[in-house]
PDB file of C-alpha atoms in Angstrom:
ATOM      1  CA  SER A1281      -7.432  -2.296  18.955  1.00 72.00           C
ATOM      2  CA  GLN A1282      -4.343  -2.575  16.827  1.00 74.00           C
ATOM      3  CA  THR A1283      -2.045   0.372  16.146  1.00 85.00           C
ATOM      4  CA  ILE A1284       1.017   0.702  13.985  1.00 89.00           C
ATOM      5  CA  HIS A1285       3.679   3.336  14.574  1.00 92.00           C
ATOM      6  CA  GLN A1286       6.486   4.552  12.386  1.00 93.00           C
ATOM      7  CA  TRP A1287       9.211   7.037  13.095  1.00 91.00           C
ATOM      8  CA  PRO A1288      10.530   9.390  12.217  1.00 92.00           C
ATOM      9  CA  ALA A1289       7.809  10.962  10.072  1.00 88.00           C
ATOM     10  CA  THR A1290      10.316  12.824   7.921  1.00 90.00           C
ATOM     11  CA  LEU A1291      14.050  12.485   7.539  1.00 94.00           C
ATOM     12  CA  VAL A1292      16.694  14.310   5.509  1.00 95.00           C
ATOM     13  CA  GLN A1293      20.024  12.531   5.267  1.00 96.00           C
ATOM     14  CA  PRO A1294      23.216  13.082   3.255  1.00 97.00           C
ATOM     15  CA  VAL A1295      24.430  10.538   0.732  1.00 96.00           C
ATOM     16  CA  GLY A1296      26.624   7.930   2.385  1.00 96.00           C
ATOM     17  CA  SER A1297      25.084   8.280   5.835  1.00 96.00           C
ATOM     18  CA  PRO A1298      23.428   5.364   7.662  1.00 95.00           C
ATOM     19  CA  LEU A1299      19.682   4.862   8.029  1.00 95.00           C
ATOM     20  CA  SER A1300      17.418   3.344  10.627  1.00 95.00           C
ATOM     21  CA  LEU A1301      13.629   3.471  10.347  1.00 96.00           C
ATOM     22  CA  GLU A1302      11.535   1.829  13.002  1.00 96.00           C
ATOM     23  CA  CYS A1303       8.075   0.339  12.936  1.00 96.00           C
ATOM     24  CA  THR A1304       6.157  -1.093  15.874  1.00 95.00           C
ATOM     25  CA  VAL A1305       2.755  -2.706  16.114  1.00 94.00           C
ATOM     26  CA  GLU A1306       0.523  -2.780  19.166  1.00 92.00           C
ATOM     27  CA  GLY A1307      -2.473  -4.892  19.990  1.00 88.00           C
ATOM     28  CA  THR A1308      -1.636  -8.043  18.052  1.00 85.00           C
ATOM     29  CA  SER A1309       0.763 -10.960  18.355  1.00 83.00           C
ATOM     30  CA  ASN A1310       2.949 -12.599  15.738  1.00 85.00           C
ATOM     31  CA  PRO A1311       1.926 -10.324  12.888  1.00 88.00           C
ATOM     32  CA  ASN A1312       3.269 -10.507   9.365  1.00 87.00           C
ATOM     33  CA  LEU A1313       5.290  -7.326   8.872  1.00 90.00           C
ATOM     34  CA  TYR A1314       6.155  -5.543   5.632  1.00 89.00           C
ATOM     35  CA  TRP A1315       8.323  -2.682   4.418  1.00 92.00           C
ATOM     36  CA  TYR A1316       7.243  -0.869   1.226  1.00 90.00           C
ATOM     37  CA  ARG A1317       8.759   2.040  -0.638  1.00 89.00           C
ATOM     38  CA  GLN A1318       6.918   4.538  -2.800  1.00 80.00           C
ATOM     39  CA  ALA A1319       9.381   6.438  -4.940  1.00 68.00           C
ATOM     40  CA  ALA A1320       8.312   9.689  -6.604  1.00 62.00           C
ATOM     41  CA  GLY A1321       6.149   8.983  -9.656  1.00 58.00           C
ATOM     42  CA  ARG A1322       6.198   5.242  -9.055  1.00 63.00           C
ATOM     43  CA  GLY A1323       3.951   2.716  -7.368  1.00 69.00           C
ATOM     44  CA  LEU A1324       4.481   0.922  -4.131  1.00 78.00           C
ATOM     45  CA  GLN A1325       7.258  -1.623  -4.101  1.00 82.00           C
ATOM     46  CA  LEU A1326       7.514  -4.382  -1.519  1.00 81.00           C
ATOM     47  CA  LEU A1327      11.023  -4.380  -0.044  1.00 89.00           C
ATOM     48  CA  PHE A1328      10.920  -6.911   2.800  1.00 89.00           C
ATOM     49  CA  TYR A1329       8.448  -9.045   4.667  1.00 86.00           C
ATOM     50  CA  SER A1330       8.706 -11.045   7.843  1.00 88.00           C
ATOM     51  CA  VAL A1331       6.593 -13.877   9.224  1.00 84.00           C
ATOM     52  CA  GLY A1332       8.355 -14.026  12.593  1.00 85.00           C
ATOM     53  CA  ILE A1333      11.257 -12.872  14.754  1.00 87.00           C
ATOM     54  CA  GLY A1334      14.513 -13.071  12.838  1.00 85.00           C
ATOM     55  CA  GLN A1335      12.778 -14.224   9.647  1.00 85.00           C
ATOM     56  CA  ILE A1336      13.225 -11.746   6.819  1.00 86.00           C
ATOM     57  CA  SER A1337      12.504 -12.192   3.140  1.00 84.00           C
ATOM     58  CA  SER A1338      13.891  -9.716   0.643  1.00 84.00           C
ATOM     59  CA  GLU A1339      11.900  -9.008  -2.474  1.00 76.00           C
ATOM     60  CA  VAL A1340      14.382  -6.881  -4.407  1.00 74.00           C
ATOM     61  CA  PRO A1341      18.166  -6.578  -4.352  1.00 67.00           C
ATOM     62  CA  GLN A1342      19.170  -3.232  -2.969  1.00 77.00           C
ATOM     63  CA  ASN A1343      21.107  -1.113  -0.613  1.00 87.00           C
ATOM     64  CA  LEU A1344      18.741  -1.709   2.298  1.00 93.00           C
ATOM     65  CA  SER A1345      18.344  -4.384   4.948  1.00 94.00           C
ATOM     66  CA  ALA A1346      15.666  -5.239   7.476  1.00 94.00           C
ATOM     67  CA  SER A1347      15.636  -6.826  10.882  1.00 93.00           C
ATOM     68  CA  ARG A1348      12.986  -8.034  13.301  1.00 91.00           C
ATOM     69  CA  PRO A1349      14.507  -8.136  16.756  1.00 89.00           C
ATOM     70  CA  GLN A1350      11.153  -8.454  18.531  1.00 90.00           C
ATOM     71  CA  ASP A1351       7.760  -9.839  17.598  1.00 90.00           C
ATOM     72  CA  ARG A1352       6.190  -6.447  16.948  1.00 93.00           C
ATOM     73  CA  GLN A1353       9.225  -4.449  15.853  1.00 93.00           C
ATOM     74  CA  PHE A1354      10.509  -4.139  12.306  1.00 95.00           C
ATOM     75  CA  ILE A1355      13.549  -2.050  11.403  1.00 95.00           C
ATOM     76  CA  LEU A1356      14.704  -0.871   7.994  1.00 96.00           C
ATOM     77  CA  SER A1357      18.396   0.002   7.747  1.00 95.00           C
ATOM     78  CA  SER A1358      21.145   1.035   5.432  1.00 95.00           C
ATOM     79  CA  LYS A1359      24.867   1.416   6.021  1.00 94.00           C
ATOM     80  CA  LYS A1360      25.305   4.019   3.269  1.00 95.00           C
ATOM     81  CA  LEU A1361      22.377   5.839   1.704  1.00 95.00           C
ATOM     82  CA  LEU A1362      22.163   6.515  -2.021  1.00 94.00           C
ATOM     83  CA  LEU A1363      20.279   9.321  -3.747  1.00 93.00           C
ATOM     84  CA  SER A1364      17.945   6.700  -5.192  1.00 89.00           C
ATOM     85  CA  ASP A1365      16.891   5.680  -1.669  1.00 91.00           C
ATOM     86  CA  SER A1366      14.755   8.817  -1.406  1.00 89.00           C
ATOM     87  CA  GLY A1367      11.070   8.068  -1.136  1.00 88.00           C
ATOM     88  CA  PHE A1368       8.144   7.357   1.129  1.00 87.00           C
ATOM     89  CA  TYR A1369       8.594   4.253   3.272  1.00 92.00           C
ATOM     90  CA  LEU A1370       5.571   2.436   4.575  1.00 92.00           C
ATOM     91  CA  CYS A1371       5.409  -0.297   7.172  1.00 94.00           C
ATOM     92  CA  ALA A1372       2.426  -2.618   7.230  1.00 90.00           C
ATOM     93  CA  TRP A1373       1.148  -5.589   9.219  1.00 88.00           C
ATOM     94  CA  SER A1374      -1.298  -8.376   8.715  1.00 82.00           C
ATOM     95  CA  VAL A1375      -2.610 -11.118  10.979  1.00 75.00           C
ATOM     96  CA  LEU A1376      -1.045 -14.462  10.164  1.00 56.00           C
ATOM     97  CA  ARG A1377      -3.615 -16.892   8.737  1.00 41.00           C
ATOM     98  CA  ALA A1378      -6.544 -14.766   9.840  1.00 37.00           C
ATOM     99  CA  GLY A1379      -6.568 -11.308   8.269  1.00 38.00           C
ATOM    100  CA  ASP A1380      -7.433 -10.582   4.688  1.00 44.00           C
ATOM    101  CA  THR A1381      -5.681  -7.256   4.263  1.00 65.00           C
ATOM    102  CA  GLN A1382      -2.637  -5.329   5.307  1.00 75.00           C
ATOM    103  CA  TYR A1383      -2.798  -2.298   7.568  1.00 81.00           C
ATOM    104  CA  PHE A1384      -0.393   0.510   6.910  1.00 85.00           C
ATOM    105  CA  GLY A1385       1.465   2.888   9.165  1.00 88.00           C
ATOM    106  CA  PRO A1386       1.693   6.648   8.575  1.00 85.00           C
ATOM    107  CA  GLY A1387       4.956   6.345   6.631  1.00 88.00           C
ATOM    108  CA  THR A1388       8.355   8.041   6.694  1.00 90.00           C
ATOM    109  CA  ARG A1389       9.382  10.493   4.015  1.00 88.00           C
ATOM    110  CA  LEU A1390      13.108  10.114   3.395  1.00 91.00           C
ATOM    111  CA  THR A1391      15.057  12.664   1.380  1.00 92.00           C
ATOM    112  CA  VAL A1392      18.661  11.857   0.557  1.00 94.00           C
ATOM    113  CA  LEU A1393      20.716  14.863  -0.520  1.00 95.00           C
TER     114      LEU A1393
ATOM    115  CA  GLY B 401       4.470 -11.663 -14.099  1.00 58.00           C
ATOM    116  CA  GLU B 402       2.378  -9.601 -11.783  1.00 65.00           C
ATOM    117  CA  ASP B 403       1.518  -6.078 -12.842  1.00 84.00           C
ATOM    118  CA  VAL B 404      -1.146  -3.533 -11.977  1.00 89.00           C
ATOM    119  CA  GLU B 405      -1.798  -0.564 -14.264  1.00 91.00           C
ATOM    120  CA  GLN B 406      -3.854   2.557 -13.697  1.00 94.00           C
ATOM    121  CA  SER B 407      -3.943   6.056 -15.136  1.00 90.00           C
ATOM    122  CA  LEU B 408      -1.952   8.652 -13.202  1.00 88.00           C
ATOM    123  CA  PHE B 409      -4.406  11.558 -13.117  1.00 92.00           C
ATOM    124  CA  LEU B 410      -8.145  12.206 -13.045  1.00 96.00           C
ATOM    125  CA  SER B 411      -9.965  15.542 -12.725  1.00 96.00           C
ATOM    126  CA  VAL B 412     -13.632  15.607 -11.724  1.00 96.00           C
ATOM    127  CA  ARG B 413     -16.048  18.401 -10.839  1.00 96.00           C
ATOM    128  CA  GLU B 414     -17.397  18.493  -7.321  1.00 96.00           C
ATOM    129  CA  GLY B 415     -20.716  16.656  -7.177  1.00 96.00           C
ATOM    130  CA  ASP B 416     -20.005  14.504 -10.237  1.00 96.00           C
ATOM    131  CA  SER B 417     -19.085  10.823 -10.112  1.00 96.00           C
ATOM    132  CA  SER B 418     -15.439   9.767 -10.294  1.00 97.00           C
ATOM    133  CA  VAL B 419     -14.461   6.533 -11.982  1.00 97.00           C
ATOM    134  CA  ILE B 420     -10.934   5.248 -11.496  1.00 97.00           C
ATOM    135  CA  ASN B 421      -9.921   2.293 -13.640  1.00 97.00           C
ATOM    136  CA  CYS B 422      -7.314  -0.390 -13.132  1.00 96.00           C
ATOM    137  CA  THR B 423      -6.110  -3.457 -15.009  1.00 95.00           C
ATOM    138  CA  TYR B 424      -4.063  -6.334 -13.655  1.00 92.00           C
ATOM    139  CA  THR B 425      -2.258  -9.239 -15.264  1.00 89.00           C
ATOM    140  CA  ASP B 426      -2.218 -12.000 -12.648  1.00 83.00           C
ATOM    141  CA  SER B 427      -5.092 -14.363 -13.354  1.00 81.00           C
ATOM    142  CA  SER B 428      -4.503 -15.953  -9.928  1.00 82.00           C
ATOM    143  CA  SER B 429      -5.450 -12.747  -8.130  1.00 79.00           C
ATOM    144  CA  THR B 430      -7.979 -13.509  -5.441  1.00 80.00           C
ATOM    145  CA  TYR B 431      -8.221 -10.214  -3.574  1.00 84.00           C
ATOM    146  CA  LEU B 432      -8.479  -6.845  -5.264  1.00 89.00           C
ATOM    147  CA  TYR B 433      -8.155  -3.653  -3.240  1.00 88.00           C
ATOM    148  CA  TRP B 434      -8.603   0.056  -3.424  1.00 92.00           C
ATOM    149  CA  TYR B 435      -6.474   2.192  -1.107  1.00 90.00           C
ATOM    150  CA  LYS B 436      -6.604   5.941  -0.541  1.00 90.00           C
ATOM    151  CA  GLN B 437      -3.580   8.086   0.306  1.00 83.00           C
ATOM    152  CA  GLU B 438      -4.294  11.626   1.426  1.00 78.00           C
ATOM    153  CA  PRO B 439      -1.512  14.237   1.313  1.00 71.00           C
ATOM    154  CA  GLY B 440       1.101  13.559   3.972  1.00 61.00           C
ATOM    155  CA  ALA B 441      -0.707  10.482   5.265  1.00 64.00           C
ATOM    156  CA  GLY B 442      -0.282   6.730   5.052  1.00 66.00           C
ATOM    157  CA  LEU B 443      -2.421   4.357   3.080  1.00 74.00           C
ATOM    158  CA  GLN B 444      -6.008   3.723   4.054  1.00 79.00           C
ATOM    159  CA  LEU B 445      -7.870   0.659   2.853  1.00 81.00           C
ATOM    160  CA  LEU B 446     -11.111   1.853   1.242  1.00 87.00           C
ATOM    161  CA  THR B 447     -12.612  -1.400   0.125  1.00 86.00           C
ATOM    162  CA  TYR B 448     -11.738  -4.767  -1.353  1.00 85.00           C
ATOM    163  CA  ILE B 449     -13.483  -7.357  -3.473  1.00 87.00           C
ATOM    164  CA  PHE B 450     -13.018 -11.083  -3.873  1.00 84.00           C
ATOM    165  CA  SER B 451     -12.412 -12.389  -7.362  1.00 83.00           C
ATOM    166  CA  ASN B 452     -15.672 -14.361  -7.306  1.00 83.00           C
ATOM    167  CA  MET B 453     -17.695 -11.145  -7.001  1.00 84.00           C
ATOM    168  CA  ASP B 454     -18.738  -8.748  -9.783  1.00 88.00           C
ATOM    169  CA  MET B 455     -19.691  -5.761  -7.713  1.00 92.00           C
ATOM    170  CA  LYS B 456     -19.446  -4.389  -4.214  1.00 90.00           C
ATOM    171  CA  GLN B 457     -21.111  -1.239  -2.931  1.00 91.00           C
ATOM    172  CA  ASP B 458     -20.250   0.634   0.225  1.00 87.00           C
ATOM    173  CA  GLN B 459     -22.017   3.980   0.707  1.00 92.00           C
ATOM    174  CA  ARG B 460     -20.647   6.282  -2.035  1.00 95.00           C
ATOM    175  CA  LEU B 461     -18.166   3.695  -3.282  1.00 95.00           C
ATOM    176  CA  THR B 462     -18.907   1.087  -5.938  1.00 95.00           C
ATOM    177  CA  VAL B 463     -16.326  -1.443  -7.063  1.00 95.00           C
ATOM    178  CA  LEU B 464     -16.837  -3.290 -10.336  1.00 95.00           C
ATOM    179  CA  LEU B 465     -14.780  -6.303 -11.347  1.00 94.00           C
ATOM    180  CA  ASN B 466     -14.566  -7.805 -14.828  1.00 92.00           C
ATOM    181  CA  LYS B 467     -12.523 -10.903 -14.173  1.00 90.00           C
ATOM    182  CA  LYS B 468     -12.460 -11.957 -17.826  1.00 90.00           C
ATOM    183  CA  ASP B 469     -10.823  -8.684 -18.847  1.00 92.00           C
ATOM    184  CA  LYS B 470      -8.924  -8.323 -15.539  1.00 92.00           C
ATOM    185  CA  HIS B 471     -10.396  -4.878 -15.115  1.00 94.00           C
ATOM    186  CA  LEU B 472     -11.288  -3.247 -11.812  1.00 95.00           C
ATOM    187  CA  SER B 473     -12.937   0.125 -11.299  1.00 96.00           C
ATOM    188  CA  LEU B 474     -13.794   2.362  -8.363  1.00 97.00           C
ATOM    189  CA  ARG B 475     -16.728   4.722  -8.665  1.00 97.00           C
ATOM    190  CA  ILE B 476     -17.123   7.533  -6.151  1.00 97.00           C
ATOM    191  CA  ALA B 477     -20.596   9.051  -6.264  1.00 97.00           C
ATOM    192  CA  ASP B 478     -21.145  12.754  -5.492  1.00 97.00           C
ATOM    193  CA  THR B 479     -17.418  13.507  -5.359  1.00 97.00           C
ATOM    194  CA  GLN B 480     -16.431  15.900  -2.566  1.00 96.00           C
ATOM    195  CA  THR B 481     -13.306  17.984  -1.964  1.00 94.00           C
ATOM    196  CA  GLY B 482     -12.350  15.532   0.769  1.00 92.00           C
ATOM    197  CA  ASP B 483     -12.062  12.833  -1.868  1.00 95.00           C
ATOM    198  CA  SER B 484      -8.995  14.545  -3.298  1.00 94.00           C
ATOM    199  CA  ALA B 485      -6.197  11.991  -2.870  1.00 92.00           C
ATOM    200  CA  ILE B 486      -4.153   9.322  -4.628  1.00 90.00           C
ATOM    201  CA  TYR B 487      -6.056   6.077  -5.132  1.00 94.00           C
ATOM    202  CA  PHE B 488      -4.098   2.829  -5.400  1.00 92.00           C
ATOM    203  CA  CYS B 489      -5.400  -0.306  -7.019  1.00 93.00           C
ATOM    204  CA  ALA B 490      -3.821  -3.494  -5.657  1.00 89.00           C
ATOM    205  CA  GLU B 491      -4.097  -7.264  -5.867  1.00 86.00           C
ATOM    206  CA  SER B 492      -2.931 -10.317  -3.973  1.00 81.00           C
ATOM    207  CA  ARG B 493      -3.263 -14.026  -4.511  1.00 78.00           C
ATOM    208  CA  ASN B 494      -4.018 -15.092  -0.992  1.00 68.00           C
ATOM    209  CA  ARG B 495      -4.679 -13.810   2.481  1.00 56.00           C
ATOM    210  CA  ASP B 496      -1.514 -12.451   4.045  1.00 52.00           C
ATOM    211  CA  ASP B 497       0.248 -12.691   0.707  1.00 61.00           C
ATOM    212  CA  LYS B 498       2.220  -9.793  -0.651  1.00 67.00           C
ATOM    213  CA  ILE B 499       0.118  -7.088  -2.253  1.00 74.00           C
ATOM    214  CA  ILE B 500       1.036  -5.759  -5.694  1.00 80.00           C
ATOM    215  CA  PHE B 501       0.177  -2.085  -6.093  1.00 84.00           C
ATOM    216  CA  GLY B 502      -0.412   0.118  -9.104  1.00 88.00           C
ATOM    217  CA  LYS B 503       1.261   3.514  -9.351  1.00 85.00           C
ATOM    218  CA  GLY B 504      -1.774   5.344  -8.066  1.00 90.00           C
ATOM    219  CA  THR B 505      -4.287   7.720  -9.651  1.00 93.00           C
ATOM    220  CA  ARG B 506      -4.255  11.286  -8.389  1.00 92.00           C
ATOM    221  CA  LEU B 507      -7.860  12.511  -8.153  1.00 95.00           C
ATOM    222  CA  HIS B 508      -8.222  16.273  -8.489  1.00 95.00           C
ATOM    223  CA  ILE B 509     -11.538  17.898  -7.623  1.00 95.00           C
ATOM    224  CA  LEU B 510     -12.598  20.939  -9.642  1.00 93.00           C
ATOM    225  CA  PRO B 511     -14.893  23.527  -8.011  1.00 87.00           C
TER     226      PRO B 511
END
């Protein structure tokens, strides 16, 4: 069966510090991968999606970047965090051309102070 | 543009039915979803409906779709304390397409 992991579960970082959140998927090959953010009091916002290794599409201009160094690994990064980067970050996957939904990881709660 | 709207809060007495409503703007939406987020947890897909369906029932859950009005609802029968969570309405145009989420409705269960 497929499993999606995210870490860390919670993170508190100072403004201006770097960020690296990792997401890995097990039990499937060549998944579509997604990074979402849920800011306090707001809905989910799609940040990045990837259809394959090294292929990243950005949905909104921002302070964050994403990379996909391996088929089942998706990394969300920032060189310098802003206060507005605080939120709940969710990674998700879907099966290319076969699945009809996205499956979400447990999420990372990021607090920038 | 694509937009999904839902009320932010709903309070229901234990044992009553909960009805969470949602409206969307994209007439090309093909898949409509309901997700549940429990405190401190990730999102869980509850159910989904295709745009060519009017209703889908799954145990205590009933989804109703009015495609003409672009209105989706989730009914939870015999609401229990374990149903306390944030419920997200979402839509997508195609399989594996990006999913547009609403802001979520926080369901509070009264004793």
